[in-house]
Short mmCIF file of C-alpha atoms in Angstrom, two decimals:
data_model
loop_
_atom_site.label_atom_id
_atom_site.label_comp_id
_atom_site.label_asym_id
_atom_site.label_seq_id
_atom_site.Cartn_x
_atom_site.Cartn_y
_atom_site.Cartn_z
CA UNK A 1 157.59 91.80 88.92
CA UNK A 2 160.19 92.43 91.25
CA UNK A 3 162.04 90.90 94.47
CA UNK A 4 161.93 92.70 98.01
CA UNK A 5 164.97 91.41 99.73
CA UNK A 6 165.58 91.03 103.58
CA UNK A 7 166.38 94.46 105.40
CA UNK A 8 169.45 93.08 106.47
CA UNK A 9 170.52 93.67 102.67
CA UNK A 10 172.13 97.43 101.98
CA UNK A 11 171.12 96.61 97.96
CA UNK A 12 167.51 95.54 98.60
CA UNK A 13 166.78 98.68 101.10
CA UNK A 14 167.84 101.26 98.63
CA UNK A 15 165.82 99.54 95.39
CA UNK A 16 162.87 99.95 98.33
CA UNK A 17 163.37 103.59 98.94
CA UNK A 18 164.31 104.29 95.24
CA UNK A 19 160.95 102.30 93.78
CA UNK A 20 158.76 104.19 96.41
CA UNK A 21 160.27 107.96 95.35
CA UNK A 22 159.39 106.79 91.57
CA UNK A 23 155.44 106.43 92.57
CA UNK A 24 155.48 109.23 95.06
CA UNK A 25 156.90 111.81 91.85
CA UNK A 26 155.16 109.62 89.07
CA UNK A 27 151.28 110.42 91.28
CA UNK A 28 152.60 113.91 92.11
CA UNK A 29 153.23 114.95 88.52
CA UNK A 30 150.10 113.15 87.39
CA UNK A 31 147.85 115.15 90.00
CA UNK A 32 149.57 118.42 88.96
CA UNK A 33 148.58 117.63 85.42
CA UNK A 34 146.09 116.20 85.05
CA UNK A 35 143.82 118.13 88.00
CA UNK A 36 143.05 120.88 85.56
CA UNK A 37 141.26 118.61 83.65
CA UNK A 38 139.02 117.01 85.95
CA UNK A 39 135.90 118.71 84.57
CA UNK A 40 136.11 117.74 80.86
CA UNK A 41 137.33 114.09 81.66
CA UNK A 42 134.21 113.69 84.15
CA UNK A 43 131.74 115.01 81.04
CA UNK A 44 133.33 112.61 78.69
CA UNK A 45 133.03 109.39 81.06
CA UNK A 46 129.16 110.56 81.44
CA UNK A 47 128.48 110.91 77.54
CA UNK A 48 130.56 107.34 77.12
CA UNK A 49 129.20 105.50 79.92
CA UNK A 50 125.83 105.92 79.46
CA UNK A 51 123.27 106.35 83.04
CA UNK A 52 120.87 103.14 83.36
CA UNK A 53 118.58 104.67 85.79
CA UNK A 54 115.77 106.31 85.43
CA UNK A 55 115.95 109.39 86.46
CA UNK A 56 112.93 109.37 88.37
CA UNK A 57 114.10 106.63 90.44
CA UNK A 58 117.42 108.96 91.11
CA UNK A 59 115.15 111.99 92.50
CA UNK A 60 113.48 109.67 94.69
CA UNK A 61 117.10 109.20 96.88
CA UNK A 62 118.06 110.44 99.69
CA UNK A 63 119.17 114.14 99.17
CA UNK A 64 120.57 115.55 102.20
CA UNK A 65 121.58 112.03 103.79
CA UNK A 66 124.56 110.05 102.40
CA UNK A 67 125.51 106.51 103.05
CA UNK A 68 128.24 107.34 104.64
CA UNK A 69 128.43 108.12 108.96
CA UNK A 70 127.99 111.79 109.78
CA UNK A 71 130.52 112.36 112.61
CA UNK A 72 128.77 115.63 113.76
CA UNK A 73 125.80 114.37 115.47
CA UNK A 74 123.89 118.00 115.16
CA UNK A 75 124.60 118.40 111.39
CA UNK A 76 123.33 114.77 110.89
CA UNK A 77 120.22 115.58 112.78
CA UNK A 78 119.49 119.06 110.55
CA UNK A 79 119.94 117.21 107.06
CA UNK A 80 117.73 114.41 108.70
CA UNK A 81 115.13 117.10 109.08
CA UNK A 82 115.50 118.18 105.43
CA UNK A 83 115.13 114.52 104.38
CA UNK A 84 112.00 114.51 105.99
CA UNK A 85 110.69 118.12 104.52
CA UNK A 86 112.35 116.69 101.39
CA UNK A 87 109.68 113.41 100.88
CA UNK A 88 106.92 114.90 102.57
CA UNK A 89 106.85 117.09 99.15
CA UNK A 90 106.91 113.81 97.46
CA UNK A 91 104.13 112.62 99.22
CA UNK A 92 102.36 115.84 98.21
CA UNK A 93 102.54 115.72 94.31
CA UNK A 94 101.57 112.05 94.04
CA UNK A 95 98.12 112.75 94.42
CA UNK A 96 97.82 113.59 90.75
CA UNK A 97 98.93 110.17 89.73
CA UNK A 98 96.06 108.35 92.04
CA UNK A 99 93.37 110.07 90.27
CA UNK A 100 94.47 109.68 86.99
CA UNK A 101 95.02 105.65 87.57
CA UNK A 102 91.25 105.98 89.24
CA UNK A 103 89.66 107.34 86.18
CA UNK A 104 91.94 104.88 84.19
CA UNK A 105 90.09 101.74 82.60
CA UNK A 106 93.08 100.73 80.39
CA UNK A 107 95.06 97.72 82.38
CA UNK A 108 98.12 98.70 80.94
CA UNK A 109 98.02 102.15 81.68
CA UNK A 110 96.86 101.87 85.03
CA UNK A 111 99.66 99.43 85.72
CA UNK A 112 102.43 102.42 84.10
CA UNK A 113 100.26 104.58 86.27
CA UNK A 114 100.70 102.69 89.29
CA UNK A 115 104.49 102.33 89.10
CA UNK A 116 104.95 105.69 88.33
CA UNK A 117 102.65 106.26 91.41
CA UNK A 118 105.49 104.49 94.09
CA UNK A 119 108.45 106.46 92.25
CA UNK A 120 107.34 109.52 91.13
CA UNK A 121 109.57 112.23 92.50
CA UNK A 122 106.42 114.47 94.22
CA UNK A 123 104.76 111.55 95.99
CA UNK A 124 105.49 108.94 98.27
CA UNK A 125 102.64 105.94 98.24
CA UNK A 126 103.43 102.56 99.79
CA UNK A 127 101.79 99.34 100.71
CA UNK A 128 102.60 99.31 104.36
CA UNK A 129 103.02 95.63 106.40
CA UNK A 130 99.29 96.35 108.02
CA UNK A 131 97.36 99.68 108.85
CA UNK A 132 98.57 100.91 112.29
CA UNK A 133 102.02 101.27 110.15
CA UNK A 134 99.77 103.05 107.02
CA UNK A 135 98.48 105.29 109.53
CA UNK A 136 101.69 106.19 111.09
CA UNK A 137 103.42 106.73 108.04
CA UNK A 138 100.80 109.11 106.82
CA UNK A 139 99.97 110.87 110.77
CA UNK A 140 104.22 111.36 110.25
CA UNK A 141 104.21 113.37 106.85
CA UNK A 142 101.27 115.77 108.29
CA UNK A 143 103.29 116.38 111.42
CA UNK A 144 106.03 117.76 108.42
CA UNK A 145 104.20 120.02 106.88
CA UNK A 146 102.87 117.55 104.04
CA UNK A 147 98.80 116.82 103.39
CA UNK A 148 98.64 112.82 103.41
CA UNK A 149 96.27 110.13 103.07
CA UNK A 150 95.86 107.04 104.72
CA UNK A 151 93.61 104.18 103.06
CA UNK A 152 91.77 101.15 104.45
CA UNK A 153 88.82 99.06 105.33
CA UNK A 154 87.03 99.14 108.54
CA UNK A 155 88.15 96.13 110.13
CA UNK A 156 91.32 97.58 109.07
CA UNK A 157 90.88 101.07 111.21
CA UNK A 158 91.10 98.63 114.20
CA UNK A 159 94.62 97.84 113.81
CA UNK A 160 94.98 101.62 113.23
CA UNK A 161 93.24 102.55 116.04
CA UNK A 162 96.27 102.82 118.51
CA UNK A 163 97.88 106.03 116.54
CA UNK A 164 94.43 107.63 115.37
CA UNK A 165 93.40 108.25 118.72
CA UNK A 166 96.59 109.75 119.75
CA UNK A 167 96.48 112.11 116.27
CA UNK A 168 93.13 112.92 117.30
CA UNK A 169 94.23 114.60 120.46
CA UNK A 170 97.64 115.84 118.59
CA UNK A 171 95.98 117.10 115.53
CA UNK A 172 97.80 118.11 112.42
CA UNK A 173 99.93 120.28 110.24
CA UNK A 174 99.31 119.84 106.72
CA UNK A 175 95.74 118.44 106.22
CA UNK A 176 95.73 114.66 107.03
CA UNK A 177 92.02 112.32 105.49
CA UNK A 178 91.90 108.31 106.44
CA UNK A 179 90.09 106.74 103.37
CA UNK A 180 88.00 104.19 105.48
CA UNK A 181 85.77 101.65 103.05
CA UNK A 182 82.88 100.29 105.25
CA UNK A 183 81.46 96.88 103.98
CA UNK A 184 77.78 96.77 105.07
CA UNK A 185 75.97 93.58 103.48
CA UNK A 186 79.56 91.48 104.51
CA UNK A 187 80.85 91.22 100.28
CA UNK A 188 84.12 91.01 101.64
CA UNK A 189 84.33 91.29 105.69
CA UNK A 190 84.20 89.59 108.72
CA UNK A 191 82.00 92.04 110.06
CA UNK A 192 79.66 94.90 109.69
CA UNK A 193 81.40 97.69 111.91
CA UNK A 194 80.44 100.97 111.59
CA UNK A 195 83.18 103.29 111.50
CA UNK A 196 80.89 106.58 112.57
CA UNK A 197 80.90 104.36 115.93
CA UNK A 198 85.08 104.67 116.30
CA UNK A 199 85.25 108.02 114.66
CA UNK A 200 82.67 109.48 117.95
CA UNK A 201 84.90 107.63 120.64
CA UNK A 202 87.89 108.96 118.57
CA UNK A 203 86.44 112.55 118.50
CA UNK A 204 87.65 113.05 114.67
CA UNK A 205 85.00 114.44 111.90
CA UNK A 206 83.94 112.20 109.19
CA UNK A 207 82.49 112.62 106.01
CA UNK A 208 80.19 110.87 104.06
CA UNK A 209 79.76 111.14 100.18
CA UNK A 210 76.86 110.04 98.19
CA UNK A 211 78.52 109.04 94.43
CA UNK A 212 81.65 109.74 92.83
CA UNK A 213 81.63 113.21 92.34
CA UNK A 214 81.16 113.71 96.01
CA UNK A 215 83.99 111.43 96.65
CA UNK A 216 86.04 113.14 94.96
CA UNK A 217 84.58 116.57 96.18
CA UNK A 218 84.72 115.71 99.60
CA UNK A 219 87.91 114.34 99.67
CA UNK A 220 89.66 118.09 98.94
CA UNK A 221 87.29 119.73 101.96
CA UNK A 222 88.73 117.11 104.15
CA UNK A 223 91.39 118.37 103.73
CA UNK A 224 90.71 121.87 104.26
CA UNK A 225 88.56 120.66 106.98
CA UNK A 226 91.49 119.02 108.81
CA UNK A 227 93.84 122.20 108.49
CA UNK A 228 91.29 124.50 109.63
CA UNK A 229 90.02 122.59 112.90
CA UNK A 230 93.63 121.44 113.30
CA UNK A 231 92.32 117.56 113.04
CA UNK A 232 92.43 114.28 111.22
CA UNK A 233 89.17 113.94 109.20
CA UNK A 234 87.94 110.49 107.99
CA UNK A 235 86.29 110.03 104.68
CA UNK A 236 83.48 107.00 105.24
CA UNK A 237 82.55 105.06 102.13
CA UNK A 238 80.65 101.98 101.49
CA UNK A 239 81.20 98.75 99.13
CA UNK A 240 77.98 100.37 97.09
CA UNK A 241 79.59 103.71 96.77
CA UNK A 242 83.25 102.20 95.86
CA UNK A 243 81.54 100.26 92.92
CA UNK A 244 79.20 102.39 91.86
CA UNK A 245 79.92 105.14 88.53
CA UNK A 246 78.81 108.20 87.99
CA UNK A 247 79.78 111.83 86.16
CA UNK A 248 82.69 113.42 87.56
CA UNK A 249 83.46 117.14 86.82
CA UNK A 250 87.26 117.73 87.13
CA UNK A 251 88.91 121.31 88.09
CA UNK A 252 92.27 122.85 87.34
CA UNK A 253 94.55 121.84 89.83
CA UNK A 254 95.66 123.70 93.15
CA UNK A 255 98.40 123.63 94.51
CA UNK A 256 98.89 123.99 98.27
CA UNK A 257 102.25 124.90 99.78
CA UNK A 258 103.72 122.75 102.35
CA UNK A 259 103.62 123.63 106.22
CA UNK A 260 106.71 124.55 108.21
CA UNK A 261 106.97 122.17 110.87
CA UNK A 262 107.07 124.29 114.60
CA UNK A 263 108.45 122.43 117.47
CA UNK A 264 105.58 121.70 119.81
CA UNK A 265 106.26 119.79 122.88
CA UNK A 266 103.06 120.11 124.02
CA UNK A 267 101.22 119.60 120.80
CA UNK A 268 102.82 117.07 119.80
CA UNK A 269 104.31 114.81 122.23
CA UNK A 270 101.40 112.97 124.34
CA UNK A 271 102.29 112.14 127.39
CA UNK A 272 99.79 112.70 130.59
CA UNK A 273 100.77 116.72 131.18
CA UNK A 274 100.07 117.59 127.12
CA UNK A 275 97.04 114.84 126.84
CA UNK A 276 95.51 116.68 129.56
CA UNK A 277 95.20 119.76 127.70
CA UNK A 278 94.73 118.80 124.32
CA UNK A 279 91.53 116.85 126.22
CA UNK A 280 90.39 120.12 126.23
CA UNK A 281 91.47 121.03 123.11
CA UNK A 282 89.56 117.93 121.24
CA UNK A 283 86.45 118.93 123.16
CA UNK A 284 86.46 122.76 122.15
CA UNK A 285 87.05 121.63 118.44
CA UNK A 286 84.01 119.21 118.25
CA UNK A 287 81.73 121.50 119.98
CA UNK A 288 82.91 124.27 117.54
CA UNK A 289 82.65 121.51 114.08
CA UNK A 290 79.18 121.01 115.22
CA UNK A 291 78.73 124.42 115.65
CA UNK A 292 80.11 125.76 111.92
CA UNK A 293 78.60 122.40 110.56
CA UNK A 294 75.41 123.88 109.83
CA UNK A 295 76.65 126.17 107.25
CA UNK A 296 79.12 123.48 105.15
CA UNK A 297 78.76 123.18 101.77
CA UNK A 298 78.36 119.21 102.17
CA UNK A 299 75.27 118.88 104.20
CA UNK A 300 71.96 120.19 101.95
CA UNK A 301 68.65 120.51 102.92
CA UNK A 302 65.87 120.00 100.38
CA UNK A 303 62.64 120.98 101.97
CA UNK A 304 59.75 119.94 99.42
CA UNK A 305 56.24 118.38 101.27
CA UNK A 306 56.28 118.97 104.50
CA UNK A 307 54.24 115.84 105.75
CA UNK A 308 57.02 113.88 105.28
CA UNK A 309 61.21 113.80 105.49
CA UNK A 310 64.64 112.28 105.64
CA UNK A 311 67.64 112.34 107.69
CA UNK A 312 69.91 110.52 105.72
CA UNK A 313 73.59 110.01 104.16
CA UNK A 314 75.64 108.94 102.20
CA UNK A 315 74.34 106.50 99.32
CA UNK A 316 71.13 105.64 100.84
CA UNK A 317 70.01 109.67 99.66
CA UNK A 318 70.09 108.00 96.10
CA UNK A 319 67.07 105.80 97.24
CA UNK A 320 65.26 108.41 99.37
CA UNK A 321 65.28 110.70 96.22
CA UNK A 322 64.53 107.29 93.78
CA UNK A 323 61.15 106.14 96.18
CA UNK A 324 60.23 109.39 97.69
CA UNK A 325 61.34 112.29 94.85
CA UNK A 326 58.73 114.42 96.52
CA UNK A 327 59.79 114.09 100.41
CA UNK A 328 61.68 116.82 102.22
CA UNK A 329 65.18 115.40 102.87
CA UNK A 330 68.05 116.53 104.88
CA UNK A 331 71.55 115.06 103.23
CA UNK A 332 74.22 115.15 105.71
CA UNK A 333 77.97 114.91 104.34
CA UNK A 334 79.23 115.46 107.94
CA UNK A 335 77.97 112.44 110.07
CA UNK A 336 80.48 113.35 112.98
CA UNK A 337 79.65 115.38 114.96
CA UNK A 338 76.02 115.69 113.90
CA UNK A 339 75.31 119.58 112.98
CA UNK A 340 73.00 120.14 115.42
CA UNK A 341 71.09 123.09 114.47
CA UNK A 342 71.18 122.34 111.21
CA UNK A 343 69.02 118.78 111.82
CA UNK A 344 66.51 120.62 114.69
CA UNK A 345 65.98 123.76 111.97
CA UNK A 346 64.83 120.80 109.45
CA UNK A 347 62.75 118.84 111.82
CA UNK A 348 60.99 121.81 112.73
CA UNK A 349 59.43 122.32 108.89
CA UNK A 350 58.23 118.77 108.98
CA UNK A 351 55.53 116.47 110.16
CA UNK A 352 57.13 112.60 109.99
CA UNK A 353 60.80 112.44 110.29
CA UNK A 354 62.72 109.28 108.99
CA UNK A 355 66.01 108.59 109.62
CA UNK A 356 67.34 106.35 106.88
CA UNK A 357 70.96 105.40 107.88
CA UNK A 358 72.75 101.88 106.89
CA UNK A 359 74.29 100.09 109.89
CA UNK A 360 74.42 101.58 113.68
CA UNK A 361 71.69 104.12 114.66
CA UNK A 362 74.43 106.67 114.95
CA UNK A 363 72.56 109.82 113.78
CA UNK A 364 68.77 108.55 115.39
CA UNK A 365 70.49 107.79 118.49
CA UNK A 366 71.60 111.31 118.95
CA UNK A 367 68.92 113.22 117.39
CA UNK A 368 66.44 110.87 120.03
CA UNK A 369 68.53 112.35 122.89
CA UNK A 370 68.04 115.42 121.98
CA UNK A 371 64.18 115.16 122.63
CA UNK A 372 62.83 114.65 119.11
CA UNK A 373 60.31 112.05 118.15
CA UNK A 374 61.94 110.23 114.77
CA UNK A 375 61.42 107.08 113.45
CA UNK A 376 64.27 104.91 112.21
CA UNK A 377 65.28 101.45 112.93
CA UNK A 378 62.39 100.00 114.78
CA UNK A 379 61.37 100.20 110.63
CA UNK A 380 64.72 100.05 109.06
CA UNK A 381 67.25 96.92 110.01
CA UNK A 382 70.91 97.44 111.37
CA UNK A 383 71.95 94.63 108.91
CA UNK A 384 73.16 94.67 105.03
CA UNK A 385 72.89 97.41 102.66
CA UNK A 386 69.60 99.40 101.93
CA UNK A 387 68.26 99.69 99.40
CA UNK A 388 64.90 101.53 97.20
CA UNK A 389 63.23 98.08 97.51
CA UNK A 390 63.46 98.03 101.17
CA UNK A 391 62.35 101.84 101.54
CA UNK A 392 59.49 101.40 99.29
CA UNK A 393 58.01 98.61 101.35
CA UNK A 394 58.56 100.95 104.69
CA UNK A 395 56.92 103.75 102.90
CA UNK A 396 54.15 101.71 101.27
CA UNK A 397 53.60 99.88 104.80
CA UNK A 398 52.63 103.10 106.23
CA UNK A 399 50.39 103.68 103.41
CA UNK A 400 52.58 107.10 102.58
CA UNK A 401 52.25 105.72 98.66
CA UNK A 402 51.40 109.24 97.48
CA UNK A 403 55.20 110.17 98.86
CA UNK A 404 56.80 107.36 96.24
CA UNK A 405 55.33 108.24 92.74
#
């Protein structure tokens, strides 16, 4: 140690100056030195101290933003762009990881699966506070240039409804699908809501898949469904469909390039000038869906007798084909908006039309507006899940037995 004496002293001043000239020389040298040697002392401190990390967790960090404050208030507002570019890719890639811990049975795997799903560098996935946020998150990566997918029950697409309407109007930019799980029979709800009901007042296209493969099928034409029509589509399914098992097939892999993201004020930003338009817009695009509906690979029309038929969807097809195997049936995999044609063309082969649709009379209501004489839910109820049992006593009531053998 040492002694700093008053200034007042001529002996303490000059030990001052003379022990701040030794550090200023003794740092000076030392930089001169040793700053040809920075690279080779930085490799040996990373081989000796040894990264704890992993190094997925690293890639999942911010990579254009630092901790620190950006004085320039335009470069910090470019890099925050690339941030956002930068984990809408990782939103992209994790898709992979949710169908692998789908198919997975193994608890231990599926938990590795599932924390590899929340860090792995391609994907973002979350568990968001509620579903308006969910929905946000997920509207916010499409407007980037990512595809994303929101997922929730019905009574849950309430609390998202405040955003989804606005995305309706906004549309997208990479392909955007809202996983909505509809709960007819009550095995979990408060309620029986049918989401076809929300997605018409919402004016966004929803599909409906019969079993897994389907699910799974349907779930990649949402999304080019949703870049095409420049919308949000939702995929509908049901507490039978969620449980049920069946074969899947699975495909190579495709990978789909992210979207620039074009500044669109009125695209994009919804006040009462752009909502005007994009009114219009919304209107055009389900006229046009309904239109180009009749020729999509997910509606199929099986025309067999004639004296009889079905308008139905999703799993309640299972039972139409299990009690009437014989019956002409139209499948519809697009429940909104109804393919118009496509439903008139089919009740124009056949005698009796049924519609057999779980919950709301969504696709009788429409098809009765339209002039055509179908029977539905004067036979079928609006509550619970359907069911062959309930079909066969329907059929069997109207003495149409020869139609379920």
């Amino acid at each position: 140690g040492f002694a700093v004496t008053g200034s007042e002293s001529p002996e303490g001043t000059a030990a001052l100056y003379g022990l701040s000239m030794l550090h200023t020389l003794f740092n000076t040298f030392n930089t001169l030195i040793l700053i040809w040697f920075t690279g080779v002392m930085a490799k040996a401190v990373t081989r000796l101290i040894k990264e704890k990390e992993n190094k997925e967790d690293k890639k999942l960090r911010l990579k254009y933003i630092g901790a620190g404050h950006l004085a320039t208030p335009e470069l910090s507002t470019e890099q925050a762009f690339k941030e956002i570019i930068h984990f809408a890719n990782i939103s992209r890639h994790g898709l992979g990881y949710i169908r692998a811990a789908i198919n997975e049975t193994n608890l231990d795997k599926f938990e590795e699966l599932r924390g590899k799903l929340v860090k792995y560098e391609e994907i973002y996935a979350e568990w968001s506070p509620n579903e308006k946020v969910a929905a946000e998150v997920a509207f916010g990566a499409s407007f980037s240039g990512a595809r994303s997918l929101a997922c929730m029950k019905h009574v849950g697409l309430n609390v998202a409804s405040d955003p989804l309407f606005t995305f309706s109007y906004t549309g997208v930019n990479g392909g955007a699908v809202v996983v909505v799980a509809d709960d007819p029979g009550l095995a979990s709800s408060q309620n029986e809501q049918d989401t076809r009901m929300i997605a018409r007042s919402a004016h966004i296209p929803v599909l409906e898949p019969a079993d897994s493969m389907e699910a799974k099928e349907f779930l990649k034409f949402g999304y080019e469904l949703s870049e095409k029509y420049d919308t949000p589509v939702i995929l509908r399914t049901t507490t039978k469909l969620s449980h049920s098992q069946s074969i899947v097939e699975l495909y190579d892999r495709k990978e789909v390039a992210d979207k620039d993201y074009q500044r669109d004020v009125r695209k994009y930003v919804m006040m009462p000038a752009s909502a005007i338009g994009r009114h219009l817009v919304v209107e055009a695009r389900d006229n046009k869906i309904a239109e180009d509906g009749a020729n999509f690979p997910v509606n199929k029309m099986e025309i067999n007798d004639k004296k009889i038929g079905f308008i139905t969807c999703g799993v309640p097809y299972q039972y139409v084909k299990e009690v009437c195997p014989n019956a002409s049936v139209l499948k519809l995999g697009l429940v909104n908006p109804l393919p118009k044609k496509l439903i008139e063309d089919f009740i124009a082969q056949v005698d009796t039309v049924y519609v057999f649709e779980e919950l709301e009379p969504v696709i009788e209501e429409q098809v009765r507006a339209w002039g055509h004489d179908v029977k539905g839910k004067e036979l079928f109820t609006r509550q619970g899940e359907y069911s062959a049992s309930l079909l066969k006593k329907v059929i069997f009531g109207q003495n149409d037995v020869v139609f379920a053998k």
